[in-house]
Structure formats: structure tokens, C-alpha cells
Short mmCIF file of C-alpha atoms and ligand atoms in Angstrom, two decimals:
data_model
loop_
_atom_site.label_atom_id
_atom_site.label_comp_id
_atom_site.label_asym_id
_atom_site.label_seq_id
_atom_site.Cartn_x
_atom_site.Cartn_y
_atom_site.Cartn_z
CA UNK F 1 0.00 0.00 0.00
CA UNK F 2 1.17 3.46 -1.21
CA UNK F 3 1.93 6.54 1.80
CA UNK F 4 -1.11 8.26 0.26
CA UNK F 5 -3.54 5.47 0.47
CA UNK F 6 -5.72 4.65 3.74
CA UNK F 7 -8.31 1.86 4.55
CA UNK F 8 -11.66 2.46 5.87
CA UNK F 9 -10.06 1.43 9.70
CA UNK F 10 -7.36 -0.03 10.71
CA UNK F 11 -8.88 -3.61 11.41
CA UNK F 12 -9.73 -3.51 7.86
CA UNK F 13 -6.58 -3.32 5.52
CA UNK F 14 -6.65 -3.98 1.90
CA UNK F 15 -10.72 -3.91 2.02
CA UNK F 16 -11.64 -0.18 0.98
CA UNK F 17 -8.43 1.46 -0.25
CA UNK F 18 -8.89 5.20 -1.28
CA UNK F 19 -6.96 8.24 -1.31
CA UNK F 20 -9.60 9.87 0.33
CA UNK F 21 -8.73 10.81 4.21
CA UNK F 22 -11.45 10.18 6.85
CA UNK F 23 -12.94 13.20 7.85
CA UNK F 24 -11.56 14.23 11.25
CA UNK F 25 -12.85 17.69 11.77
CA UNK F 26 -14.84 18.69 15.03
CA UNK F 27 -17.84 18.32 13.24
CA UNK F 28 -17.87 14.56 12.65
CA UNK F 29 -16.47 14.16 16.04
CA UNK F 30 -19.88 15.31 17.46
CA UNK F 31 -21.05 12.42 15.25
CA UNK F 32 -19.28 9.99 16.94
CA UNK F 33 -20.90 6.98 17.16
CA UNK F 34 -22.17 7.39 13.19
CA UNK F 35 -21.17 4.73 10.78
CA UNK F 36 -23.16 5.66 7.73
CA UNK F 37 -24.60 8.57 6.79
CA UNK F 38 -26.85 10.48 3.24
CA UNK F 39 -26.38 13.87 2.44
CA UNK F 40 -29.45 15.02 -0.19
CA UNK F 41 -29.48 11.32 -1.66
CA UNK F 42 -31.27 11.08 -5.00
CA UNK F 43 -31.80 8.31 -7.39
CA UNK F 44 -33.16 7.83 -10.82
CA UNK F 45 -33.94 5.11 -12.55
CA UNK F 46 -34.12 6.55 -15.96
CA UNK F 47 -36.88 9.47 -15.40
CA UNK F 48 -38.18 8.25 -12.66
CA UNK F 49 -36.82 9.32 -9.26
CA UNK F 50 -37.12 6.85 -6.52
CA UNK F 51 -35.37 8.12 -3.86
CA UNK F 52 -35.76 11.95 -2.88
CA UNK F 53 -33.22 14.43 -0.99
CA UNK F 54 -32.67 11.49 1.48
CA UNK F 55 -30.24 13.00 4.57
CA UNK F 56 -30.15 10.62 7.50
CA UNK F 57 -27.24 9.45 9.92
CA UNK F 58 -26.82 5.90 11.07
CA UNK F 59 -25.71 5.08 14.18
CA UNK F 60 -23.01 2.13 15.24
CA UNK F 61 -24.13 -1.41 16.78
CA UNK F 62 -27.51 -0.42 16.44
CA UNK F 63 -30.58 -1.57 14.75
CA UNK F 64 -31.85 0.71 12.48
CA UNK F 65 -35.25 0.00 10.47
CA UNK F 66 -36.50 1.06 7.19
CA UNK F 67 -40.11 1.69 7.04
CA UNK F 68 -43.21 2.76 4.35
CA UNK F 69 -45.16 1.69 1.87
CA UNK F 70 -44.43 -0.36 -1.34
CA UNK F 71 -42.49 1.14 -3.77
CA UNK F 72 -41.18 4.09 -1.40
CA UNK F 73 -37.68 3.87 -1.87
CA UNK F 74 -36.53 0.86 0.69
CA UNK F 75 -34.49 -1.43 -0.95
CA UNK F 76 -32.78 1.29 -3.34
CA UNK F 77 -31.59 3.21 -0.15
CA UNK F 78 -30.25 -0.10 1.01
CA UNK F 79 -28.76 -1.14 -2.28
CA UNK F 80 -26.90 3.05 -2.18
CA UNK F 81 -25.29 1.81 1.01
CA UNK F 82 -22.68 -0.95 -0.41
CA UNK F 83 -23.37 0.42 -4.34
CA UNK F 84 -25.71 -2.80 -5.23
CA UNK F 85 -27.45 0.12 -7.74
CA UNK F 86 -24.19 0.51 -9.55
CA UNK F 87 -25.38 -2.99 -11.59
CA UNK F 88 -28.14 -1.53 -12.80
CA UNK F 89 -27.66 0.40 -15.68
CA UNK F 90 -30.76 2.64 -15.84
CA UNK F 91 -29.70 3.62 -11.86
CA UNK F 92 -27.81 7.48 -11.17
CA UNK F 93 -27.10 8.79 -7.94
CA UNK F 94 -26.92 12.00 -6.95
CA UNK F 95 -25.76 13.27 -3.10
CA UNK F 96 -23.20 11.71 -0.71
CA UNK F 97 -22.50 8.33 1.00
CA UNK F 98 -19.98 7.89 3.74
CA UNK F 99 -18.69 5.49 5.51
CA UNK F 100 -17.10 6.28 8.72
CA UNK F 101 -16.35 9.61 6.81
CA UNK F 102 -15.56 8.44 3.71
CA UNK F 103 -17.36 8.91 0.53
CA UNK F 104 -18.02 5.52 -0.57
CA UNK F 105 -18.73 6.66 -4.46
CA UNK F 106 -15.21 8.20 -4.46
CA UNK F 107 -13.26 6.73 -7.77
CA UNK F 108 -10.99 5.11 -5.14
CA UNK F 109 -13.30 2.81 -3.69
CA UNK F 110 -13.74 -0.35 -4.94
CA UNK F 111 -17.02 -0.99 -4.65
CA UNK F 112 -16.29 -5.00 -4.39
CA UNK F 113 -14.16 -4.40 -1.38
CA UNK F 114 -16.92 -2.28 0.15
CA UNK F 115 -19.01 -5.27 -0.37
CA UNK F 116 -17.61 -7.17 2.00
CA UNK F 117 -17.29 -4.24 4.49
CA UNK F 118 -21.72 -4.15 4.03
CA UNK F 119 -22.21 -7.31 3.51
CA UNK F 120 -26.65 -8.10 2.56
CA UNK F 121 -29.14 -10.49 3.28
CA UNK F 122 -31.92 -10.66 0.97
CA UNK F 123 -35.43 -11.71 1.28
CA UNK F 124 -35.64 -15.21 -0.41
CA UNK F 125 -32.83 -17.08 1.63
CA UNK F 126 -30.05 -17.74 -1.06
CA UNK F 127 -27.46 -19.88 -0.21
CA UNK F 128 -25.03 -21.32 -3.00
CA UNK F 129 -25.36 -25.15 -4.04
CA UNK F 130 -22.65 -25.60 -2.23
CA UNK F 131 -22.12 -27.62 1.30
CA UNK F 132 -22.75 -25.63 4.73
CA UNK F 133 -19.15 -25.39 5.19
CA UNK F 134 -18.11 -23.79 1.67
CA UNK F 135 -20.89 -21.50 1.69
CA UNK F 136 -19.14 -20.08 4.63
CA UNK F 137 -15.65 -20.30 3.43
CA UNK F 138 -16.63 -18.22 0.85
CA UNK F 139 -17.53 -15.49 2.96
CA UNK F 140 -14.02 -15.90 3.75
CA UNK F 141 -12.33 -16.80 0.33
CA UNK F 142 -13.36 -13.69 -1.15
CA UNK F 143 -11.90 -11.57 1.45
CA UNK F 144 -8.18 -13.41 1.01
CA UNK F 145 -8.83 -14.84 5.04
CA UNK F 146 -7.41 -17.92 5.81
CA UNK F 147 -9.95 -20.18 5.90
CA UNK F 148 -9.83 -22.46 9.30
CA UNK F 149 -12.53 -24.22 10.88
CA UNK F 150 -12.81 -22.33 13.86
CA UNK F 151 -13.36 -19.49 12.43
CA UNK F 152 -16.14 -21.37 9.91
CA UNK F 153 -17.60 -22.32 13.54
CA UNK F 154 -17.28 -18.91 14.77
CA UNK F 155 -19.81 -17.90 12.00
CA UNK F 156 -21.96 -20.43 12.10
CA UNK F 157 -22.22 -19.61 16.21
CA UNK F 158 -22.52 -16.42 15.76
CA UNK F 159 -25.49 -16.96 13.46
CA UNK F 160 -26.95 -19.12 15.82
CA UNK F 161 -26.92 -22.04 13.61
CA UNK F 162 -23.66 -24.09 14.83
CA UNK F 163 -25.75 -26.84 17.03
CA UNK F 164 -28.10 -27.77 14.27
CA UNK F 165 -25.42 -28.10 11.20
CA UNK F 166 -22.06 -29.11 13.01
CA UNK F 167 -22.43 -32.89 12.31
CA UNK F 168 -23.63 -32.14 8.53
CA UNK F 169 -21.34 -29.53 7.53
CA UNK F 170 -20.89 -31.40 4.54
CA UNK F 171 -24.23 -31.23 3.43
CA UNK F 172 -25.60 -29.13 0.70
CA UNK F 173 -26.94 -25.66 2.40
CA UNK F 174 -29.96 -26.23 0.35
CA UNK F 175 -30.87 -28.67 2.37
CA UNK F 176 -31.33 -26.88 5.31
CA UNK F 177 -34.70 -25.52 6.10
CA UNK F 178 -35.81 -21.91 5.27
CA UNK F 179 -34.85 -20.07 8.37
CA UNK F 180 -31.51 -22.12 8.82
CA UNK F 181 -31.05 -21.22 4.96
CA UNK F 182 -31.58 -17.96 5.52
CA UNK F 183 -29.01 -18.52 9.17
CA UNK F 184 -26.69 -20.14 7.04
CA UNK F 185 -26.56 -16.50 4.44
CA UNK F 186 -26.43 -14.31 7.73
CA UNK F 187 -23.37 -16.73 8.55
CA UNK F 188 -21.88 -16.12 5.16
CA UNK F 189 -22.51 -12.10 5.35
CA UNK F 190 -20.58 -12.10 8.49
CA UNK F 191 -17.91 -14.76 8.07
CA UNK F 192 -15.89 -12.21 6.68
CA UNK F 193 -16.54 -9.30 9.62
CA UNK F 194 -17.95 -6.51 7.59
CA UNK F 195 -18.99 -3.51 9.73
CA UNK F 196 -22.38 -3.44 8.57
CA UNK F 197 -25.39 -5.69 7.80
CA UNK F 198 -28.08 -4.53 5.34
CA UNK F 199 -30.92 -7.00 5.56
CA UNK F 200 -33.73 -6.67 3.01
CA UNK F 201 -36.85 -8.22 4.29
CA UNK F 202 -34.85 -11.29 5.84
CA UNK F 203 -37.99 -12.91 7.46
CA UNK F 204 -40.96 -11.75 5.39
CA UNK F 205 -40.55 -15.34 3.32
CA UNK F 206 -40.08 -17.88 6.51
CA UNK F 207 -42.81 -18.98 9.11
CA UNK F 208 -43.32 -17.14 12.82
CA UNK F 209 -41.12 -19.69 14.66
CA UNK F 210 -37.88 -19.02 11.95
CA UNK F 211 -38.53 -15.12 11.69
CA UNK F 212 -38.78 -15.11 15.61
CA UNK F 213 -35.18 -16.67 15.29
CA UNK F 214 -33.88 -14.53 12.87
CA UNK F 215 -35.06 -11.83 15.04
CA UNK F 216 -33.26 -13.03 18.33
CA UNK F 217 -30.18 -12.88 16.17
CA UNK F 218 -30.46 -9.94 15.12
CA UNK F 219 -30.57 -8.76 18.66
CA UNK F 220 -27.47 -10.51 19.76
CA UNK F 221 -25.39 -9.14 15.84
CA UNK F 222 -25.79 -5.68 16.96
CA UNK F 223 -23.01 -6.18 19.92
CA UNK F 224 -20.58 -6.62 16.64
CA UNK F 225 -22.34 -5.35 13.91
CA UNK F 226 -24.17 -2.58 12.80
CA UNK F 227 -27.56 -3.68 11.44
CA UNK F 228 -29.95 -1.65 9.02
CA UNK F 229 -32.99 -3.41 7.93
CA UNK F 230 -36.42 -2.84 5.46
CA UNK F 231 -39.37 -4.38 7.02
CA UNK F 232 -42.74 -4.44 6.16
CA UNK F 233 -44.02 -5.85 9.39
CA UNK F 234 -44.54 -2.80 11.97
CA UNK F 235 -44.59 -5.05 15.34
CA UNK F 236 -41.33 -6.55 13.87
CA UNK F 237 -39.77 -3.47 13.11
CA UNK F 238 -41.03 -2.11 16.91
CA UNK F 239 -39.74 -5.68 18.60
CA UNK F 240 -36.27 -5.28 17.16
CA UNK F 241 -35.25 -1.61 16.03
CA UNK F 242 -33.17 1.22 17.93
CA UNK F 243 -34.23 3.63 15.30
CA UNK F 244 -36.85 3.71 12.54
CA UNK F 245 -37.16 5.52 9.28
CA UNK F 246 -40.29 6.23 7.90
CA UNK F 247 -39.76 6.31 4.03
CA UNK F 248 -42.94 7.47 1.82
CA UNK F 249 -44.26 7.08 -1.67
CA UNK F 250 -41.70 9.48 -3.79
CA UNK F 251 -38.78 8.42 -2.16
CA UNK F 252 -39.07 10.60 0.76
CA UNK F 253 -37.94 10.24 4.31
CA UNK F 254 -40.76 11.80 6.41
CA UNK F 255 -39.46 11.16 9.86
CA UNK F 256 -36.70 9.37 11.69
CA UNK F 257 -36.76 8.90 15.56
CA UNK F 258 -36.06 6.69 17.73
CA UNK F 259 -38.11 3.74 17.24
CA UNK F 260 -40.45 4.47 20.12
CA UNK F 261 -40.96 8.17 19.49
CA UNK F 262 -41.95 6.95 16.16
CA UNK F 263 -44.21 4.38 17.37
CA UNK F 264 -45.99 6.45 20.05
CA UNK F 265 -45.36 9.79 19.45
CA UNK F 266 -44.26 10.61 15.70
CA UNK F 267 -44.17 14.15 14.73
CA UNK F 268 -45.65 14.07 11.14
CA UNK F 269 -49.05 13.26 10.37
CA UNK F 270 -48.15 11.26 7.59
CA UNK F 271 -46.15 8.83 9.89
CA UNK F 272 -49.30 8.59 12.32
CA UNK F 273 -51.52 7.72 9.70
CA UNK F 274 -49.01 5.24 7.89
CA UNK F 275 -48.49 3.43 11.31
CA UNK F 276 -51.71 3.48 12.29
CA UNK F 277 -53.30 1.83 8.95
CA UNK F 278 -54.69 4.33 7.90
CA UNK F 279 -52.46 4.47 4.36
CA UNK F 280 -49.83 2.54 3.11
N1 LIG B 301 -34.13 -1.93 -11.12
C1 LIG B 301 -35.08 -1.00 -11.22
N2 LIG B 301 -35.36 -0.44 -12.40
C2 LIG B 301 -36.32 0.51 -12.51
N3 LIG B 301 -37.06 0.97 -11.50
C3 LIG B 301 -36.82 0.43 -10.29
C4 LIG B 301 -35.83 -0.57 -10.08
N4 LIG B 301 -35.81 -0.89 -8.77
C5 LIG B 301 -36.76 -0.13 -8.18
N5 LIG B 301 -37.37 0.66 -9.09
C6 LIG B 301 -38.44 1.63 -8.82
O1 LIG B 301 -38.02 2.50 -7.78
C7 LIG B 301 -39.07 2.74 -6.87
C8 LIG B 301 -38.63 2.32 -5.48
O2 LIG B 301 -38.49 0.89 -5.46
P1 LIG B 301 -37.90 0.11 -4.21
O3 LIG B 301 -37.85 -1.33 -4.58
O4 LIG B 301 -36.64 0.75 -3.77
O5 LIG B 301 -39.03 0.38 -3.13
P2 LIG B 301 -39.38 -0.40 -1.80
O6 LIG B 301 -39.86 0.60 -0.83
O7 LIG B 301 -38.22 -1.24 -1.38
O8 LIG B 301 -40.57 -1.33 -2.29
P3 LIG B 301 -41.08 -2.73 -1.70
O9 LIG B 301 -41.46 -2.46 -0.29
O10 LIG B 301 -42.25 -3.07 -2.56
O11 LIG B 301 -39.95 -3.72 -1.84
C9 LIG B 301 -40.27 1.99 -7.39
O12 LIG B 301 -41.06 2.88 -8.15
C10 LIG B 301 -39.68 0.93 -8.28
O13 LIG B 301 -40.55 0.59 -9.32
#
């Protein structure tokens, strides 16, 4: 690595390298604990704008929840956050991204390396047909970490799937039920120790007892990671969130709160009514 260059953190070498400094000033150091943030995020697809002057600041080991109606803007604020939208052609961005300070759309990022520093977990579990144990090591391959069985173990504990798959680790992952399919990707995402989860819908496509699972997880990744999720299920996003974002048709974000200020006291009308049923 060049004098110039710099990685994301220190724990983190060769995974975002960039030119670009983190910003120090006093200004992010009120900002502390804030791992991600939007400055007056737009995006297109073609004409159409789906996301709309988006400015929000994410917090560290937290749970953070995206919430609103179909079609608001969800999953393409999630997909800005590790540039998933940069594979689809028809996609522009306008505004900022940073990570820990650093603009993530620089020309020096490498938006594969940032990748594995967000890793995602999508709705429809989505494991490769691979065995349990390679669909982990990949996790690891493709960040260049040794690949060792404890730390294959240490993902699959830490996904809360290690007692149900440690005598079949050479089965297929697709195999595995649903939920553990859907353990077994959260293992993958993590195997590698990004800083962030994004987590798009992870239990809208598995039965109470699995999402209830996924959801206890959840609750114990936030000690490492930081977790931002889309929902579509209120209670769930109330059970498990630190904040919530209330995203509206047009791409808008109407209100962001801590998730019980939003749930019992939001400020905008729009929020009430959305929460309440009465839209949306
Ligand atoms: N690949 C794409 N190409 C064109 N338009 C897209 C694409 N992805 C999303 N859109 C449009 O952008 C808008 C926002 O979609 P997005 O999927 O981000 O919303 P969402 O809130 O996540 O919706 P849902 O809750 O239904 O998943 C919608 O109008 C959608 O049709």
C-alpha cells in the first residue's frame, strides 16, 4: 500500500483502499458513534426518481429499520449503502454516501471491497449449491482470510446455527430448512466481519417460529455489527429496532426517531396515519 492510500479502519486493511482521508474535523467528532450517513441522496432510474433528498445518519451497533409503503424507496436506499445500484444500468445517484467519513462513491473505492465491508441479506434465503461449510468459506475466500474451521464455527455460532449443522457440515446448504437457509446466508454475510449488515426483508418469506429466530439474532449481531434493515411488518420493526425511518411514496424520508418516538409519538401526520393503517 502506497503513503497516500488509507483503509476504511485499521482492522480492515486492503478492504476499501482510497486516497480519500477520513474526515476528522470537530464536526464529525460530534457524530461519533455514526457509521453511515446520506447527504441530499437522489436516485433515478431513468426518469423516474425513486429516492428523494434522502439525509439521514446511522448510528453504530444499532438496529436501524426502514419503514413505508411499497415502492417508497426501501431497498434502493439499502442497495446506495454498499453500491448494489451501480449494476443496474438505468440507476444514477446524486448526493453523498460515507462510511465512517468516507465517501463511498469516491473513484478510489472499490465498490467490491466495500461489499464485504456491508455485507446483505436478501429476502428469499439464497445460499449457493454448495455444502454448509463452503458457503461459509466463501464469505471468507473472497476476502483473502485464511480459511480455518474455527473461524467457519465462529460464523456459524454467531449466526446461531452451529448446534443444528455441526455434524452435517458437509451437506448441501440447500438442504437446510428456510430459516436455517436464511441462518446459514447471515453466517456467510458475516464470516468475513464486515462492519455493517443490510438486511432486506430477511424474514418476510419464513414462518413465525424461523422469523422469531432470525429476530433473536439480530438482537445478539448488533453487539458486533451494525444492522440496518427494510421491514414491512410494523410489530417486527417495533420488537427489534433502535431507530426507525419512515420512508414514503416518492422516495421521501418523512421522519426518523427513535423507534419508540416513532411508534408512540411521531411528529408528522403522515407517519401517524401510515403506522396506524390508515395508508400505506
Ligand atoms: N431496477 C429497477 N429499475 C427501474 N425501477 C426500479 C428498479 N428498482 C426499483 N425501481 C423503482 O423504484 C421505486 C422504489 O423501489 P424500491 O424497490 O426501492 O421500493 P421499496 O420501498 O423497497 O418497495 P417494496 O417495499 O415493494 O420492496 C419503485 O417505483 C420501483 O418501481
Amino acid at each position: 500500500m502506497s503513503q497516500n492510500e488509507s483503509t476504511i479502519d485499521s482492522e480492515s486493511e486492503s478492504l476499501i483502499t482510497t486516497d480519500v482521508q477520513p474526515d476528522t474535523t470537530a464536526e464529525s467528532a460530534s457524530s461519533a458513534t455514526t457509521i453511515v450517513e446520506t447527504e441530499q441522496l437522489n436516485v433515478y432510474y431513468g426518469d423516474d426518481q425513486a429516492l428523494d433528498d434522502v439525509s439521514i445518519a446511522i448510528p453504530e451497533n444499532q438496529v436501524t429499520a426502514l419503514i413505508g409503503p411499497s415502492g417508497c424507496g426501501k431497498s434502493t436506499f439499502l442497495r446506495c449503502l454498499n453500491r448494489m445500484n451501480d449494476l443496474i444500468d438505468i440507476a444514477r445517484i446524486d448526493g453523498t454516501v460515507t462510511l465512517r467519513g468516507i465517501d463511498i462513491y469516491d473513484d478510489a473505492v472499490d465498490p467490491v471491497a466495500l461489499r464485504r465491508k456491508i455485507g446483505m441479506v436478501f429476502q428469499k434465503p439464497n445460499p449457493f449449491p454448495k455444502s454448509i461449510y463452503d458457503n461459509v468459506a466463501y464469505g471468507l475466500k473472497v476476502q483473502g482470510k485464511e480459511i480455518t474451521d474455527e473461524r467457519i464455527e465462529e460464523a456459524l455460532r454467531s449466526a446461531a446455527l452451529w448446534d443444528e449443522v455441526k455434524d452435517q457440515l458437509d451437506q448441501s446448504g440447500l438442504e437446510l430448512s428456510g430459516g436455517q437457509q436464511q441462518r446459514l446466508c447471515i453466517a456467510r454475510a458475516i464470516a468475513p466481519d464486515p462492519d455493517i449488515v443490510l438486511m432486506d426483508e430477511p424474514t418476510s418469506a419464513l414462518d413465525p417460529v424461523a422469523a422469531s429466530k432470525i429476530e433473536d439474532l439480530i438482537d445478539e449481531l448488533v453487539e458486533d455489527y451494525t444492522v440496518i434493515i427494510v421491514t414491512h411488518n410494523m410489530q417486527q420493526a417495533a420488537r427489534i429496532s433502535d431507530q426507525t425511518a419512515v420512508f414514503l411514496t416518492g422516495g421521501e424520508l418523512v421522519e426518523y426517531d427513535d423507534t419508540t418516538t416513532i411508534f408512540e409519538n411521531p411528529a408528522d401526520d403522515r407517519v401517524e396515519d401510515y403506522i396506524t393503517g390508515k395508508f400505506g
